[in-house]
Amino acid sequence: MSDKKTVAVLGNFTDPNKIMEAAAQVHQSGYTDFDIYTPYPVHGLDKAMGIKRTILPYISFGGGLFGLSNAIFLIWWTGSVDYKLNIGGKPLFAFQFSIPVMFELTVLLTGLATFFGLWFLCGLPKWHSDLQDDEGFQRAVDDTFVLSIFSSDKRFSLETTERFMNEIGADNVRRIEA
Amino acid sequence: MSVETVTKTAPRNVVDHLDASAYHGNPYPVEEPMREPLVLGNPSLHDVTAKIAGIIEGKTNLKYWIAVLICASVAGAGFGAIGETVVTGIGVWGSNNTIGWAWDITNFVFWIGIGHAGTLISAILYLFRQKWRTAINRSAEAMTIFAVLCAGIFPVIHTGRPWLAYWLTPYPNQMQMWVNFRSPLVWDVFAVSTYLTVSALFWFMGLVPDFATVRNFVKGKITKSLYTFFSLGWTGSMRNWHHYEIAYMILAGLSTPLVISVHTIVSMDFATSVLPGWHTTIFPPYFVAGAIFSGFAMVMTLLVIAREILGLKEFITLKHLENMNKIILATGMMVGYAYSMEFFIAWYSGNEYERTVFINRAFGEYWWAYWSMVSCNVLSPQVYWFKKARRSIPLMFVISIFVNIGMWFERFTIISTSLHHDFLPSSWSYYTPTMVEVKIFVGTIGLFLTLFLLFSKYLPVIAISEIKGVMPGSQPTHHGDEHH
């Protein structure tokens, strides 16, 4: 116990309406380093928590742009610079015949950028969490909403935060030490 | 209060269903009580986890392994026949100089088409906010991936020298040659490989939160570490869900034009040629409609069995099956329209060759293939005009099989009838498959079923987190905006 430090205060919720209200209250009280673990995305909860809109669409767009420009360059350079092959007098490069491959490579690179961008933004894969031994936390992927306020938050103070959690209706408010 | 007591009071029916404010600005409005529920029996969130993760945790019986063994043996026989083809050469097939595209390309188009239902359900129905898709999207997406894998085998062995199949991709080489981007066959390489990759990414992404749920449910040490690994350490953090939902939306938005492009490009393999019967502008929409039609039929065939065996009747309800039957009816009518329009245009074009090919298609040597196609694809789904038929399990099983057969015949008819009577009557020919070809095709069915059987046991067959999100009372009745 001696070398362990409280990393977070956790509280459970089961009602989606209650967790929405609680999220808004935590956000309005000025906490920033908190999270809510839910078994499925609760609509509007991200807004209530004051989460800023993700930059993922820009990553995807960048991927798409990269795919598209590479496709154009690939088709143009291979067909009309490096390996000129006259087939039935067709032009060596034209956008008409390039559209299918341009489209596919745009989609492919957008998809890859979205997929890897998602895990990058989520900070995954990460196979360890300080909260992982808490039984309630484990049930967050099953049927419980778990609110967690981390001790790294500058407004965090054990007693106040615990009292606050109880006030906003959290059940089984508990400390996590690691 | 302990964790135990808290979690037992699951959020069922906490929402006042008749609260008018429930509809305000909520992208997933609370299910109207008038509608048939998407999940029967009003289970709690934990019941859903226990049911679906329970399939993975439960013991397999002998029957399951016998089924796997049979399917895997059939697949093995198919791979044996592929080996024979590769070692001997494609002379072991019935295809000849006149009919160069025969069973292999028929089977390629057939399997690619099967895949389309999965993407339609996972992407297009998502964008249209069709909540009923959540019960079937996981298994349909799995079918997409397995079907595309089966499809991919055929063009590779069709090359005759599959060990050189990588020549289809553009890469710098000592021959100083590049692929010809003016060829629809090259477009196909890009379309199919993109389709497989993006479908697999989408599928895996959807599985991650469910892997986390399964991870915390299963007891076995090895199983637990495997699901832990593949869950990537997902915690259910709302901050992650926020990114996740946008990623899901982007991938759904990408997959929608992608799925249309794939079969469009497959149809261009035919449509950009100058062969009567192939050279038509109706091909892209006609192929896409046919692909969705055949895909839904395959999803139906397998789900009717799976919901029975896995006991998923409260998730995959008659409502889901009825909705799928409506799509089968609609797309069946679309292909029926395409069949008649092809004939009309053949006549209306005034092109003698076009007319001859179509008369030959329906009344020539391959008349049996043509009429099998019409009766299976156009006539058999007509019973779905009646609600009783749409909700009859035995009937929908039989019709889904008919549609699978009919759609296979469609591709066979298009390919064989246009090729076997070409411009030079002296080279007219007839095509009959050899045993090797039959074995390869049946082998891919075995492969598809083996993969599906393994999937249905070892992966969450229903998207757990998605179905929880559409259950009554799972979403808040008011929107987060109100708090700002």
XYZ file of C-alpha atoms in Angstrom:
662
model
C 0.000 0.000 0.000
C 2.832 2.319 0.865
C 4.287 2.779 -2.613
C 0.830 2.815 -4.235
C -0.885 5.993 -5.177
C -4.515 6.679 -5.993
C -4.774 7.070 -9.758
C -8.500 7.524 -10.110
C -11.866 7.609 -8.431
C -14.483 5.429 -10.070
C -18.249 5.354 -9.870
C -20.905 3.250 -11.574
C -24.073 4.220 -13.390
C -26.683 2.089 -15.077
C -29.168 4.609 -16.404
C -28.182 6.324 -19.686
C -30.035 9.491 -18.636
C -28.198 9.674 -15.321
C -24.798 9.222 -16.945
C -25.623 12.015 -19.376
C -26.420 14.384 -16.519
C -23.396 13.266 -14.563
C -21.112 13.769 -17.569
C -22.371 17.293 -18.031
C -21.875 18.064 -14.348
C -18.333 16.721 -14.318
C -17.543 18.739 -17.414
C -19.109 21.913 -16.009
C -17.263 21.542 -12.720
C -14.066 22.041 -14.673
C -12.659 18.506 -14.639
C -10.815 17.700 -17.845
C -8.977 14.473 -17.108
C -11.913 12.113 -16.772
C -13.467 9.399 -18.857
C -16.623 7.333 -19.034
C -16.442 3.680 -19.996
C -19.540 2.377 -21.750
C -20.521 -0.926 -23.371
C -21.799 0.872 -26.481
C -21.579 4.459 -27.733
C -24.137 6.538 -25.853
C -25.368 9.221 -28.199
C -24.647 12.745 -27.118
C -22.456 11.643 -24.212
C -19.310 12.833 -25.968
C -20.817 16.298 -26.293
C -21.963 16.306 -22.671
C -18.410 15.433 -21.636
C -17.123 18.324 -23.684
C -15.011 16.150 -25.969
C -13.622 18.140 -28.844
C -14.519 16.892 -32.300
C -12.068 14.282 -33.553
C -9.489 15.179 -36.177
C -9.903 11.735 -37.739
C -11.718 13.044 -40.855
C -8.626 15.129 -41.694
C -6.413 12.057 -41.391
C -8.794 10.154 -43.666
C -8.865 13.018 -46.123
C -5.073 13.115 -46.158
C -5.003 9.393 -46.870
C -7.474 9.832 -49.697
C -5.507 12.667 -51.218
C -2.330 10.615 -51.019
C -4.072 7.661 -52.697
C -5.557 9.780 -55.450
C -2.372 11.674 -56.295
C -0.354 8.479 -56.287
C -2.853 6.786 -58.562
C -2.731 9.629 -61.072
C 1.042 9.714 -60.967
C 1.349 5.936 -61.259
C -0.963 5.654 -64.248
C 0.445 8.697 -66.008
C 4.138 7.940 -65.417
C 4.038 4.211 -66.160
C 1.787 4.545 -69.205
C 3.020 7.675 -70.911
C 6.593 8.130 -69.701
C 8.281 4.913 -68.683
C 6.544 2.322 -70.821
C 4.744 3.749 -73.820
C 2.623 1.027 -75.313
C 0.347 1.769 -78.232
C -2.790 -0.313 -77.882
C -5.350 0.241 -80.613
C -4.253 3.861 -80.918
C -5.692 4.651 -77.524
C -4.192 7.652 -75.718
C -1.265 6.868 -73.435
C -2.952 8.763 -70.626
C -6.511 9.942 -70.186
C -8.658 10.548 -67.148
C -11.507 8.460 -68.547
C -9.737 5.142 -68.320
C -7.908 6.145 -65.162
C -11.049 6.768 -63.128
C -11.587 3.208 -61.860
C -8.038 2.792 -60.527
C -7.961 6.371 -59.235
C -11.155 5.705 -57.347
C -10.028 2.381 -55.913
C -6.674 3.682 -54.692
C -8.361 6.725 -53.144
C -10.756 4.477 -51.269
C -8.005 2.056 -50.269
C -5.734 4.722 -48.828
C -8.636 6.554 -47.152
C -9.668 3.288 -45.552
C -6.160 2.488 -44.359
C -5.656 6.018 -43.019
C -8.997 5.885 -41.187
C -8.254 2.469 -39.705
C -4.746 3.242 -38.489
C -5.650 6.834 -37.619
C -8.412 5.551 -35.363
C -6.069 3.351 -33.336
C -3.489 6.091 -33.230
C -5.999 8.593 -31.834
C -7.330 6.036 -29.357
C -3.822 5.228 -28.206
C -4.370 1.573 -28.987
C -3.172 -1.111 -28.924
C -2.411 -0.763 -25.239
C -2.816 -3.947 -23.278
C -2.544 -2.435 -19.842
C -4.752 -0.093 -17.869
C -4.394 0.956 -14.256
C -8.087 0.269 -13.860
C -8.061 -3.222 -15.331
C -8.387 -5.140 -12.045
C -11.495 -3.273 -10.945
C -14.528 -5.486 -11.314
C -16.859 -2.634 -12.189
C -14.453 -1.389 -14.839
C -14.351 -4.852 -16.347
C -18.116 -4.758 -16.637
C -17.968 -1.495 -18.568
C -17.770 -3.528 -21.787
C -20.754 -5.551 -20.609
C -23.525 -3.551 -18.954
C -22.226 -0.762 -16.725
C -21.315 2.871 -17.293
C -18.202 3.691 -15.314
C -17.210 7.273 -14.615
C -13.556 7.734 -13.825
C -11.904 10.955 -12.653
C -8.137 10.664 -12.759
C -5.838 11.962 -10.063
C -3.750 13.667 -12.731
C -6.549 16.228 -13.108
C -5.509 19.505 -11.506
C -8.863 19.875 -9.714
C -8.554 16.383 -8.253
C -8.519 15.994 -4.492
C -9.500 12.686 -2.958
C -12.223 13.799 -0.547
C -13.816 16.487 -2.714
C -13.833 14.353 -5.813
C -15.338 11.412 -3.950
C -18.020 13.616 -2.430
C -18.690 15.120 -5.842
C -19.064 11.672 -7.385
C -21.593 10.711 -4.736
C -23.493 13.942 -5.264
C -23.934 13.389 -8.971
C -25.429 9.978 -8.308
C -22.566 7.541 -8.865
C -22.911 4.140 -7.202
C -20.114 2.320 -5.429
C -17.658 5.222 -5.518
C -14.200 3.766 -5.027
C -10.494 4.564 -5.322
C -8.157 2.818 -7.671
C -4.551 2.513 -6.594
C -1.616 1.584 -8.711
C -23.932 -0.527 -2.990
C -21.763 -3.286 -4.344
C -20.949 -3.725 -7.997
C -23.162 -6.787 -8.084
C -26.322 -4.972 -7.103
C -25.615 -2.068 -9.380
C -25.075 -4.102 -12.475
C -28.096 -6.287 -11.960
C -30.399 -3.331 -12.430
C -29.766 -3.089 -16.123
C -31.210 -0.106 -17.953
C -34.241 -1.808 -19.310
C -37.347 0.228 -19.888
C -35.950 3.159 -17.979
C -37.015 5.348 -20.841
C -40.496 6.656 -21.106
C -41.318 5.452 -24.600
C -44.016 8.000 -25.163
C -41.943 10.998 -24.185
C -42.188 13.316 -27.167
C -38.875 14.958 -26.328
C -37.244 11.628 -27.079
C -37.330 12.455 -30.758
C -35.694 15.818 -30.429
C -32.387 15.827 -32.219
C -31.614 12.216 -31.376
C -30.096 10.411 -34.337
C -31.426 7.136 -32.976
C -34.961 7.978 -31.857
C -36.406 5.660 -29.264
C -38.180 2.735 -30.880
C -41.874 3.442 -31.225
C -43.922 0.950 -29.245
C -46.084 0.358 -32.330
C -43.169 -1.196 -34.168
C -42.116 -4.767 -33.865
C -39.155 -4.877 -31.438
C -35.702 -5.592 -32.867
C -34.792 -7.824 -29.946
C -37.378 -10.161 -28.516
C -37.824 -11.165 -24.888
C -36.605 -7.827 -23.486
C -33.173 -9.088 -22.381
C -30.874 -6.990 -20.196
C -27.534 -5.795 -21.530
C -25.789 -8.575 -19.658
C -28.148 -11.159 -21.147
C -26.984 -10.063 -24.606
C -23.332 -10.473 -23.630
C -24.019 -13.823 -22.000
C -25.919 -15.078 -25.016
C -23.418 -14.134 -27.715
C -20.183 -14.540 -25.801
C -21.745 -17.715 -24.418
C -21.589 -19.259 -27.885
C -17.823 -18.811 -27.819
C -17.464 -19.986 -24.223
C -19.819 -22.946 -24.637
C -18.696 -26.463 -25.458
C -18.779 -27.579 -29.072
C -20.618 -30.772 -29.751
C -19.570 -33.606 -32.000
C -22.034 -32.583 -34.716
C -20.257 -29.263 -35.128
C -16.904 -30.900 -35.692
C -18.428 -33.433 -38.092
C -19.867 -30.512 -40.070
C -16.487 -28.746 -40.053
C -14.763 -31.947 -41.120
C -17.156 -32.512 -44.026
C -16.853 -28.924 -45.271
C -13.090 -28.905 -44.852
C -12.804 -32.200 -46.757
C -14.833 -30.753 -49.616
C -12.559 -27.708 -49.576
C -9.569 -30.042 -49.518
C -10.849 -31.891 -52.580
C -11.223 -28.508 -54.276
C -7.643 -27.589 -53.466
C -6.594 -30.996 -54.797
C -8.290 -30.173 -58.086
C -6.600 -26.762 -58.104
C -3.297 -28.590 -57.614
C -4.086 -30.816 -60.551
C -4.870 -27.757 -62.672
C -1.668 -26.005 -61.696
C 0.523 -29.056 -62.237
C -1.050 -30.153 -65.520
C -2.260 -26.846 -66.958
C -5.724 -25.507 -67.631
C -6.172 -28.112 -70.355
C -7.819 -30.202 -67.653
C -10.767 -27.842 -67.866
C -13.552 -27.964 -70.418
C -12.868 -24.438 -71.650
C -11.592 -24.222 -75.208
C -10.454 -21.644 -77.753
C -13.972 -20.395 -78.344
C -15.144 -20.441 -74.764
C -12.071 -19.202 -72.964
C -13.969 -17.787 -70.009
C -16.019 -20.580 -68.638
C -16.667 -21.875 -65.131
C -13.747 -20.090 -63.579
C -14.978 -16.618 -64.475
C -18.599 -17.610 -63.794
C -17.565 -18.676 -60.316
C -15.479 -15.564 -59.809
C -18.420 -13.285 -60.580
C -20.748 -15.505 -58.556
C -18.613 -15.289 -55.402
C -17.887 -11.586 -55.759
C -21.615 -11.021 -56.024
C -22.300 -13.005 -52.834
C -20.038 -10.619 -50.985
C -22.072 -7.562 -51.842
C -24.877 -8.157 -49.362
C -22.466 -7.879 -46.451
C -21.273 -4.453 -47.471
C -24.782 -3.340 -48.310
C -25.970 -4.340 -44.850
C -22.962 -2.963 -43.006
C -22.531 0.265 -44.925
C -25.536 1.334 -46.967
C -28.157 0.328 -44.402
C -26.028 2.046 -41.748
C -26.086 5.313 -43.651
C -29.849 4.941 -44.060
C -30.151 4.391 -40.284
C -31.770 1.001 -40.700
C -31.385 -0.226 -37.160
C -32.465 -3.778 -37.930
C -29.124 -4.310 -39.655
C -27.333 -4.636 -36.306
C -28.483 -8.222 -35.823
C -27.157 -9.443 -39.151
C -24.316 -7.144 -40.171
C -21.520 -9.084 -38.455
C -22.335 -12.399 -40.111
C -23.062 -10.767 -43.456
C -19.695 -8.971 -43.361
C -18.011 -12.256 -42.539
C -19.675 -13.777 -45.588
C -18.379 -10.865 -47.679
C -14.809 -11.569 -46.716
C -15.092 -15.330 -47.139
C -16.846 -14.939 -50.489
C -14.216 -12.520 -51.798
C -11.503 -14.968 -50.716
C -13.261 -17.721 -52.683
C -13.686 -15.371 -55.642
C -10.010 -14.426 -55.639
C -8.973 -18.020 -56.256
C -10.545 -18.105 -59.719
C -8.823 -15.291 -61.615
C -5.524 -16.431 -60.127
C -5.858 -20.000 -61.379
C -7.428 -18.698 -64.594
C -4.076 -17.123 -65.423
C -2.798 -20.672 -65.953
C 0.443 -19.860 -64.184
C -0.710 -18.726 -60.771
C 2.848 -18.439 -59.524
C 3.162 -15.441 -61.848
C -0.124 -13.870 -60.736
C 1.792 -11.016 -59.128
C 2.437 -9.782 -62.667
C -1.077 -8.362 -62.454
C 0.150 -5.696 -60.068
C 2.245 -2.701 -61.098
C 5.729 -3.076 -59.652
C 9.161 -2.155 -60.987
C 10.676 -5.201 -62.640
C 13.618 -6.353 -64.730
C 11.389 -6.715 -67.783
C 10.881 -2.945 -67.580
C 7.191 -3.443 -68.174
C 4.150 -1.986 -66.490
C 0.561 -3.168 -66.416
C -1.861 -1.699 -68.925
C -4.167 0.642 -67.023
C -6.464 0.843 -70.031
C -7.547 -2.734 -69.416
C -10.624 -3.434 -67.278
C -8.898 -6.596 -66.082
C -6.336 -4.404 -64.328
C -9.162 -2.299 -62.894
C -10.536 -5.534 -61.526
C -7.303 -6.302 -59.703
C -7.509 -2.943 -57.949
C -11.241 -3.174 -57.284
C -11.208 -6.656 -55.796
C -8.095 -6.178 -53.682
C -9.374 -2.830 -52.372
C -12.728 -4.405 -51.638
C -11.168 -7.260 -49.693
C -8.879 -4.928 -47.732
C -11.492 -2.325 -46.830
C -14.104 -4.969 -45.944
C -11.589 -6.711 -43.697
C -10.607 -3.453 -41.971
C -14.249 -2.513 -41.444
C -15.021 -5.962 -40.092
C -12.062 -6.018 -37.738
C -12.834 -2.542 -36.480
C -16.379 -3.602 -35.688
C -15.062 -6.652 -33.869
C -12.658 -4.820 -31.539
C -15.220 -3.653 -28.905
C -16.846 -7.082 -29.026
C -13.491 -8.783 -28.554
C -13.169 -6.676 -25.402
C -16.579 -7.849 -24.215
C -15.687 -11.475 -24.930
C -12.271 -10.989 -23.302
C -13.928 -10.078 -20.014
C -16.492 -12.866 -20.300
C -14.492 -15.987 -21.133
C -12.676 -17.933 -18.432
C -10.093 -20.081 -20.258
C -6.540 -18.777 -20.055
C -5.613 -19.229 -23.725
C -8.950 -17.980 -25.032
C -8.748 -14.979 -22.746
C -5.276 -13.996 -23.902
C -6.247 -14.415 -27.548
C -9.295 -12.171 -27.205
C -7.258 -9.752 -25.118
C -4.701 -9.536 -27.893
C -7.235 -8.925 -30.640
C -9.251 -6.469 -28.532
C -6.158 -4.208 -28.709
C -6.880 -3.308 -25.094
C -10.238 -1.677 -25.823
C -11.760 -0.279 -22.634
C -15.022 1.218 -23.845
C -13.721 4.708 -23.162
C -16.174 7.299 -24.441
C -13.212 9.303 -25.696
C -12.356 6.318 -27.889
C -15.963 5.713 -28.893
C -16.049 9.288 -30.153
C -13.250 8.598 -32.649
C -14.662 5.169 -33.309
C -18.080 6.375 -34.352
C -16.614 8.856 -36.815
C -14.321 6.147 -38.204
C -17.332 3.854 -38.586
C -19.184 6.559 -40.446
C -16.232 7.251 -42.750
C -15.707 3.573 -43.532
C -19.445 3.134 -44.165
C -19.370 6.153 -46.434
C -16.377 4.714 -48.282
C -17.760 1.221 -48.580
C -20.982 2.400 -50.148
C -19.481 3.684 -53.421
C -16.838 0.959 -53.168
C -19.323 -1.890 -53.268
C -21.056 -0.301 -56.238
C -17.730 0.237 -57.983
C -16.621 -3.360 -57.516
C -19.407 -5.017 -59.407
C -19.507 -2.135 -61.863
C -15.886 -2.834 -62.709
C -16.529 -6.577 -62.839
C -19.314 -5.883 -65.325
C -16.911 -3.720 -67.342
C -14.764 -6.794 -67.928
C -17.650 -7.721 -70.171
C -19.198 -4.407 -71.155
C -16.011 -2.833 -72.526
C -15.528 -5.703 -74.956
C -17.199 -5.624 -78.355
C -18.987 -8.938 -78.006
C -22.750 -8.951 -78.670
C -24.526 -9.792 -75.438
C -21.743 -8.234 -73.373
C -21.335 -4.811 -74.934
C -24.249 -3.101 -73.172
C -24.499 -0.046 -70.969
C -27.063 -1.697 -68.686
C -24.403 -4.038 -67.308
C -23.098 -2.017 -64.347
C -26.468 -1.379 -62.594
C -27.694 -4.796 -63.642
C -24.660 -6.506 -62.121
C -24.835 -4.485 -58.912
C -28.533 -5.309 -58.424
C -27.818 -8.955 -59.168
C -24.927 -8.993 -56.732
C -27.042 -7.634 -53.893
C -29.796 -10.065 -54.825
C -27.497 -13.084 -54.710
C -25.731 -11.859 -51.596
C -28.961 -11.493 -49.669
C -29.999 -14.958 -50.759
C -26.764 -16.406 -49.368
C -27.113 -14.450 -46.124
C -30.652 -15.798 -45.852
C -29.611 -19.401 -46.508
C -26.960 -19.337 -43.802
C -28.811 -17.229 -41.236
C -31.933 -19.364 -41.315
C -29.708 -22.277 -40.275
C -27.476 -20.302 -37.910
C -30.282 -18.693 -35.886
C -31.779 -22.140 -35.390
C -28.560 -23.881 -34.344
C -27.003 -21.058 -32.333
C -30.317 -20.142 -30.738
C -30.339 -16.547 -31.936
C -34.047 -16.316 -32.612
C -34.565 -13.388 -30.256
C -31.932 -11.359 -32.138
C -32.494 -12.463 -35.719
C -36.255 -12.241 -35.648
C -38.879 -12.841 -38.292
C -38.882 -9.078 -38.799
C -35.236 -9.203 -39.912
C -35.895 -12.094 -42.240
C -38.965 -10.383 -43.639
C -37.001 -7.209 -44.338
C -34.345 -9.225 -46.165
C -37.041 -10.948 -48.194
C -38.378 -7.558 -49.223
C -34.905 -6.634 -50.496
C -34.704 -9.967 -52.322
C -38.038 -9.237 -53.970
C -36.985 -5.707 -54.959
C -33.597 -6.679 -56.363
C -35.146 -9.740 -58.033
C -37.493 -7.409 -59.877
C -34.506 -5.260 -60.870
C -32.678 -8.168 -62.469
C -35.967 -9.216 -64.077
C -36.216 -5.738 -65.558
C -32.629 -6.010 -66.805
C -33.338 -9.362 -68.475
C -36.310 -7.947 -70.373
C -34.577 -4.669 -71.193
C -31.634 -6.563 -72.681
C -34.041 -8.273 -75.037
C -35.842 -5.067 -75.884
C -32.581 -3.284 -76.681
C -31.369 -6.225 -78.752
C -34.480 -5.859 -80.861
C -34.602 -2.049 -80.786
C -30.936 -1.602 -81.721
C -31.592 -3.197 -85.082
C -28.233 -4.897 -84.725
C -28.456 -8.314 -86.314
C -25.692 -9.866 -84.192
C -27.150 -8.531 -80.991
C -30.565 -10.003 -81.872
C -29.091 -13.343 -82.867
C -27.150 -13.647 -79.648
C -30.215 -12.960 -77.526
C -32.473 -15.340 -79.449
C -29.700 -17.895 -79.117
C -29.419 -17.159 -75.408
C -33.062 -18.034 -74.749
C -33.712 -20.674 -77.405
C -30.270 -21.944 -78.423
C -28.209 -24.775 -77.049
C -28.026 -23.147 -73.614
C -31.786 -22.613 -73.326
C -31.863 -24.656 -70.127
C -29.401 -22.359 -68.408
C -31.350 -19.276 -69.463
C -34.713 -20.555 -68.299
C -33.278 -21.872 -65.025
C -32.023 -18.359 -64.443
C -35.364 -16.705 -65.234
C -37.457 -19.095 -63.191
C -35.150 -18.997 -60.164
C -34.453 -15.270 -60.167
C -37.600 -13.651 -61.467
C -40.439 -16.072 -60.856
C -39.549 -17.650 -57.507
C -39.223 -14.413 -55.455
C -42.686 -13.299 -56.617
C -44.244 -15.203 -53.704
C -42.754 -12.516 -51.470
C -45.590 -10.202 -52.403
C -47.483 -12.088 -49.704
C -46.662 -11.400 -46.071
C -47.268 -15.041 -45.165
C -44.590 -16.130 -47.616
C -42.135 -13.492 -46.387
C -42.451 -14.855 -42.871
C -42.379 -18.564 -43.664
C -39.018 -20.046 -42.684
C -39.131 -23.199 -44.862
C -40.270 -21.204 -47.880
C -37.598 -18.515 -47.539
C -34.934 -21.186 -47.178
C -36.028 -22.897 -50.391
C -36.286 -19.619 -52.298
C -32.890 -18.438 -51.109
C -31.413 -21.654 -52.506
C -33.278 -21.066 -55.777
C -31.877 -17.559 -55.998
C -28.332 -18.800 -55.341
C -28.713 -21.295 -58.166
C -30.401 -18.784 -60.446
C -27.703 -16.181 -59.960
C -25.002 -18.706 -60.708
C -26.844 -19.544 -63.938
C -27.092 -15.849 -64.779
C -23.313 -15.501 -64.890
C -22.952 -18.794 -66.728
C -25.563 -17.752 -69.290
C -23.962 -14.374 -69.907
C -20.498 -15.845 -70.320
C -21.211 -19.024 -72.265
C -23.950 -17.899 -74.634
C -22.051 -14.847 -75.806
C -18.874 -16.808 -76.383
C -19.942 -20.125 -77.839
C -21.331 -18.586 -81.041
C -18.783 -15.972 -81.993
C -18.430 -14.026 -85.246
C -16.901 -16.972 -87.094
C -19.407 -19.854 -87.435
C -16.606 -22.333 -88.089
C -15.306 -21.810 -84.570
C -18.675 -22.213 -82.873
C -18.398 -24.572 -79.997
C -20.060 -25.961 -76.898
C -18.757 -26.064 -73.379
C -19.189 -28.763 -70.770
C -17.279 -28.610 -67.496
C -14.913 -31.371 -66.491
C -14.848 -33.064 -63.079
C -11.828 -30.949 -62.137
C -13.816 -27.755 -62.618
C -16.780 -29.143 -60.690
C -14.467 -30.104 -57.839
C -12.895 -26.657 -57.718
C -16.267 -24.932 -57.587
C -17.745 -27.285 -54.995
C -14.455 -26.945 -53.123
C -14.915 -23.196 -52.824
C -18.392 -23.798 -51.387
C -16.722 -26.107 -48.863
C -14.127 -23.456 -48.072
C -16.808 -20.807 -47.633
C -18.828 -23.010 -45.278
C -15.760 -24.086 -43.293
C -14.794 -20.481 -42.709
C -18.352 -19.585 -41.780
C -18.605 -22.491 -39.334
C -15.366 -21.452 -37.638
C -16.554 -17.850 -37.543
C -19.883 -18.796 -35.980
C -18.128 -20.573 -33.147
C -15.065 -18.446 -32.421
C -16.128 -14.885 -33.140
C -19.111 -12.906 -31.840
C -21.715 -13.689 -34.523
C -23.769 -10.641 -33.628
C -22.345 -7.158 -33.160
C -22.772 -7.046 -29.370
C -22.066 -3.358 -28.835
C -24.191 -2.325 -31.794
C -27.196 -4.354 -30.757
C -26.950 -2.995 -27.222
C -27.043 0.511 -28.624
C -30.383 -0.039 -30.375
C -32.153 -1.862 -27.568
C -35.091 -0.033 -26.017
C -33.951 2.216 -23.189
C -30.277 1.991 -24.020
C -29.984 5.531 -25.326
C -30.734 8.656 -23.286
C -34.074 10.290 -23.952
C -32.581 13.734 -24.316
C -29.608 14.981 -26.209
C -26.318 16.176 -24.808
C -26.768 19.591 -26.382
C -29.297 20.580 -23.764
C -26.590 20.784 -21.144
C -24.537 23.405 -22.889
